[in-house]
Short mmCIF file of C-alpha atoms in Angstrom, two decimals:
data_model
loop_
_atom_site.label_atom_id
_atom_site.label_comp_id
_atom_site.label_asym_id
_atom_site.label_seq_id
_atom_site.Cartn_x
_atom_site.Cartn_y
_atom_site.Cartn_z
CA MET G 1228 -109.47 160.52 -7.93
CA LYS G 1229 -109.21 164.22 -7.25
CA LYS G 1230 -105.76 163.75 -5.70
CA LYS G 1231 -104.53 161.99 -8.88
CA GLU G 1232 -105.91 164.81 -11.05
CA ASN G 1233 -104.32 167.45 -8.78
CA LYS G 1234 -100.93 165.69 -8.90
CA LYS G 1235 -101.23 165.43 -12.68
CA SER G 1236 -102.11 169.15 -12.96
CA VAL G 1237 -99.19 170.14 -10.72
CA ARG G 1238 -96.81 167.97 -12.76
CA THR G 1239 -98.11 169.43 -16.02
CA PHE G 1240 -97.73 172.96 -14.64
CA ILE G 1241 -94.13 172.33 -13.50
CA ILE G 1242 -93.20 170.84 -16.88
CA ALA G 1243 -94.79 173.80 -18.68
CA VAL G 1244 -92.82 176.25 -16.49
CA ILE G 1245 -89.53 174.42 -17.15
CA VAL G 1246 -90.18 174.30 -20.90
CA GLY G 1247 -91.11 177.99 -20.85
CA VAL G 1248 -87.93 178.98 -19.00
CA LEU G 1249 -85.78 176.93 -21.39
CA LEU G 1250 -87.54 178.50 -24.37
CA LEU G 1251 -86.92 182.01 -23.00
CA PHE G 1252 -83.25 181.14 -22.43
CA VAL G 1253 -82.85 179.92 -26.03
CA LEU G 1254 -84.61 183.00 -27.41
CA ALA G 1255 -82.35 185.26 -25.35
CA LEU G 1256 -79.27 183.52 -26.80
CA ILE G 1257 -80.60 183.89 -30.34
CA LYS G 1258 -81.36 187.57 -29.78
CA GLN G 1259 -77.87 188.12 -28.32
CA ASN G 1260 -76.16 186.46 -31.30
CA PRO G 1261 -78.48 187.02 -34.27
CA GLN G 1262 -75.85 185.90 -36.83
CA ASP G 1263 -73.25 183.23 -36.60
CA VAL G 1264 -69.60 184.29 -36.72
CA SER G 1265 -69.10 183.32 -40.36
CA GLN G 1266 -71.80 185.82 -41.40
CA GLN G 1267 -70.07 188.60 -39.46
CA TYR G 1268 -66.76 188.17 -41.33
CA LEU G 1269 -65.78 188.45 -44.98
CA THR G 1270 -62.84 186.72 -46.68
CA TYR G 1271 -60.12 188.62 -48.54
CA THR G 1272 -57.59 186.93 -50.83
CA SER G 1273 -54.32 188.56 -51.89
CA GLN G 1274 -52.72 187.04 -54.96
CA ASP G 1275 -49.61 189.20 -54.43
CA LEU G 1276 -48.94 188.09 -50.84
CA LYS G 1277 -50.47 184.66 -51.50
CA ILE G 1278 -52.69 184.74 -48.40
CA SER G 1279 -56.34 184.87 -47.51
CA PHE G 1280 -57.89 186.01 -44.24
CA GLU G 1281 -61.20 186.91 -42.64
CA TYR G 1282 -62.04 190.39 -41.42
CA PRO G 1283 -65.13 192.00 -39.84
CA ARG G 1284 -67.93 192.64 -42.35
CA ASP G 1285 -68.14 196.39 -41.65
CA TRP G 1286 -64.37 196.99 -41.99
CA HIS G 1287 -62.49 198.01 -45.14
CA VAL G 1288 -59.57 196.38 -46.98
CA ASP G 1289 -57.30 198.00 -49.56
CA GLU G 1290 -54.24 196.48 -51.24
CA LYS G 1291 -51.44 198.14 -53.16
CA ASP G 1292 -47.82 197.17 -53.88
CA ARG G 1293 -47.83 193.99 -51.76
CA SER G 1294 -49.24 195.88 -48.77
CA ILE G 1295 -52.70 195.24 -47.33
CA LEU G 1296 -54.52 197.87 -45.27
CA ILE G 1297 -57.31 196.71 -42.94
CA VAL G 1298 -59.27 199.44 -41.15
CA SER G 1299 -62.42 199.85 -39.10
CA TYR G 1300 -63.23 203.12 -40.93
CA ALA G 1301 -63.36 204.25 -44.56
CA THR G 1302 -59.94 205.14 -45.99
CA ARG G 1303 -57.45 203.92 -48.60
CA ILE G 1304 -53.71 203.33 -48.85
CA GLY G 1305 -51.94 206.63 -49.47
CA LYS G 1306 -54.51 208.85 -47.73
CA GLY G 1307 -52.32 209.11 -44.63
CA SER G 1308 -55.29 208.81 -42.30
CA THR G 1309 -54.73 208.33 -38.60
CA PRO G 1310 -57.25 206.28 -36.62
CA ASN G 1311 -58.95 207.85 -33.63
CA LYS G 1312 -59.16 206.03 -30.29
CA ASN G 1313 -62.30 204.12 -31.40
CA GLN G 1314 -60.78 202.86 -34.66
CA ILE G 1315 -57.96 200.58 -35.78
CA LYS G 1316 -55.58 200.62 -38.74
CA MET G 1317 -53.61 197.48 -39.62
CA PHE G 1318 -51.08 196.71 -42.32
CA ILE G 1319 -49.94 193.30 -43.53
CA ASN G 1320 -46.75 193.34 -45.62
CA SER G 1321 -44.16 190.91 -46.80
CA ALA G 1322 -41.33 191.42 -44.30
CA SER G 1323 -38.27 192.97 -45.94
CA LEU G 1324 -35.56 191.12 -44.12
CA CYS G 1325 -32.02 192.32 -44.75
CA GLN G 1326 -30.21 190.63 -41.88
CA LYS G 1327 -29.37 186.96 -41.32
CA SER G 1328 -32.18 186.44 -38.82
CA LEU G 1329 -35.40 188.07 -37.73
CA ASP G 1330 -33.85 188.90 -34.34
CA GLU G 1331 -30.99 190.77 -36.06
CA ASP G 1332 -33.47 192.58 -38.30
CA VAL G 1333 -35.39 193.78 -35.23
CA LEU G 1334 -32.17 194.75 -33.40
CA LEU G 1335 -30.65 196.66 -36.31
CA GLY G 1336 -33.83 198.26 -37.64
CA GLY G 1337 -34.21 196.25 -40.82
CA CYS G 1338 -32.07 197.30 -43.76
CA GLY G 1339 -29.79 199.75 -42.01
CA GLU G 1340 -32.26 202.48 -41.13
CA GLY G 1341 -30.81 202.39 -37.61
CA GLU G 1342 -27.29 202.96 -38.97
CA ASN G 1343 -24.94 202.29 -36.04
CA THR G 1344 -27.59 202.17 -33.32
CA LYS G 1345 -29.26 199.07 -31.99
CA ASN G 1346 -32.75 198.54 -30.70
CA GLU G 1347 -33.16 196.59 -27.48
CA ILE G 1348 -35.41 193.53 -27.52
CA LEU G 1349 -37.35 193.69 -24.27
CA SER G 1350 -39.29 190.49 -24.94
CA LYS G 1351 -39.94 187.97 -27.67
CA ASP G 1352 -43.11 185.89 -27.51
CA ILE G 1353 -43.72 183.05 -29.97
CA LYS G 1354 -47.24 181.66 -30.27
CA LYS G 1355 -48.51 178.86 -32.45
CA ALA G 1356 -51.04 180.21 -34.96
CA PRO G 1357 -53.12 178.00 -37.27
CA SER G 1358 -50.86 178.81 -40.24
CA GLY G 1359 -47.46 179.21 -38.58
CA LEU G 1360 -45.67 181.04 -35.80
CA PHE G 1361 -46.92 184.39 -34.54
CA ILE G 1362 -43.91 186.28 -33.19
CA ILE G 1363 -44.30 189.36 -31.01
CA TYR G 1364 -41.30 191.55 -30.20
CA LYS G 1365 -41.47 194.32 -27.60
CA ILE G 1366 -38.57 196.64 -28.37
CA LYS G 1367 -37.00 199.82 -27.10
CA TYR G 1368 -35.45 202.24 -29.59
CA PRO G 1369 -32.20 204.05 -28.70
CA THR G 1370 -34.37 207.16 -28.15
CA GLY G 1371 -36.16 205.35 -25.30
CA GLN G 1372 -39.44 205.00 -27.20
CA MET G 1373 -41.01 201.54 -27.05
CA ASP G 1374 -42.84 199.65 -29.79
CA THR G 1375 -44.28 196.23 -30.61
CA PHE G 1376 -43.47 194.35 -33.82
CA TYR G 1377 -45.66 191.49 -35.07
CA TYR G 1378 -44.61 188.79 -37.53
CA LEU G 1379 -46.32 185.70 -38.89
CA GLN G 1380 -43.89 183.08 -40.14
CA HIS G 1381 -44.94 180.23 -42.42
CA TYR G 1382 -41.83 178.23 -43.36
CA ASP G 1383 -39.61 180.72 -45.29
CA THR G 1384 -42.37 183.32 -45.72
CA ILE G 1385 -42.59 186.05 -43.09
CA LEU G 1386 -45.33 188.67 -42.94
CA GLN G 1387 -44.89 191.85 -40.94
CA ILE G 1388 -48.08 193.10 -39.29
CA SER G 1389 -48.64 196.47 -37.67
CA LYS G 1390 -51.58 198.17 -35.97
CA GLN G 1391 -52.53 201.59 -34.69
CA PRO G 1392 -53.29 202.25 -31.94
CA ASP G 1393 -51.49 199.48 -30.14
CA PRO G 1394 -53.10 198.21 -28.00
CA SER G 1395 -56.61 199.04 -29.18
CA GLN G 1396 -60.18 198.17 -28.32
CA PHE G 1397 -60.07 195.70 -31.23
CA GLU G 1398 -57.63 193.16 -29.78
CA LYS G 1399 -60.10 190.28 -30.30
CA GLU G 1400 -60.63 191.23 -33.97
CA PHE G 1401 -56.86 191.61 -34.44
CA GLU G 1402 -56.34 188.12 -33.02
CA ASP G 1403 -59.20 186.72 -35.16
CA ILE G 1404 -57.60 188.17 -38.31
CA ILE G 1405 -54.17 186.74 -37.41
CA ASN G 1406 -55.66 183.32 -36.67
CA SER G 1407 -57.63 183.34 -39.93
CA ILE G 1408 -54.62 183.99 -42.22
CA ARG G 1409 -54.07 181.11 -44.62
CA PHE G 1410 -51.12 180.87 -47.00
CA LEU G 1411 -52.07 179.90 -50.55
#
């Protein structure tokens, strides 16, 4: 009889240890992620650009003249603020396309700002985003300076997106914002 009681006690002890370890694991996960993702992001809707998107709760959004500013620090459009290395500044605008194609617009610098000079397209990457095509151009200006242009195309509508610095420590948030854009 004592052997049966000992086996039962050992089994009970092992089960209690396993349950305890699982409980500690679950509590650690909850502590690591106290809020779900939807509570960490807010939604912004632009009637002018006819889009909505999600952005981190502690960031700031400002809109003026069909241009949306998204920043990780307090500022407004027109202040001319420059982000430091631990911040990000993004703009979403309606792309002002003057050429026959987006490639030509990138090559010629939009509406003639480049006059008779041409940029060089170093690479063009097209990714499928939830609301369209996310197009990334790496270009080289005639001066030798390099830059990255971002566009989100939804049928005939093309948004131009920029960020400073590029790249930044907020690449995941940048990607989350791009993937959350919905056309109204």
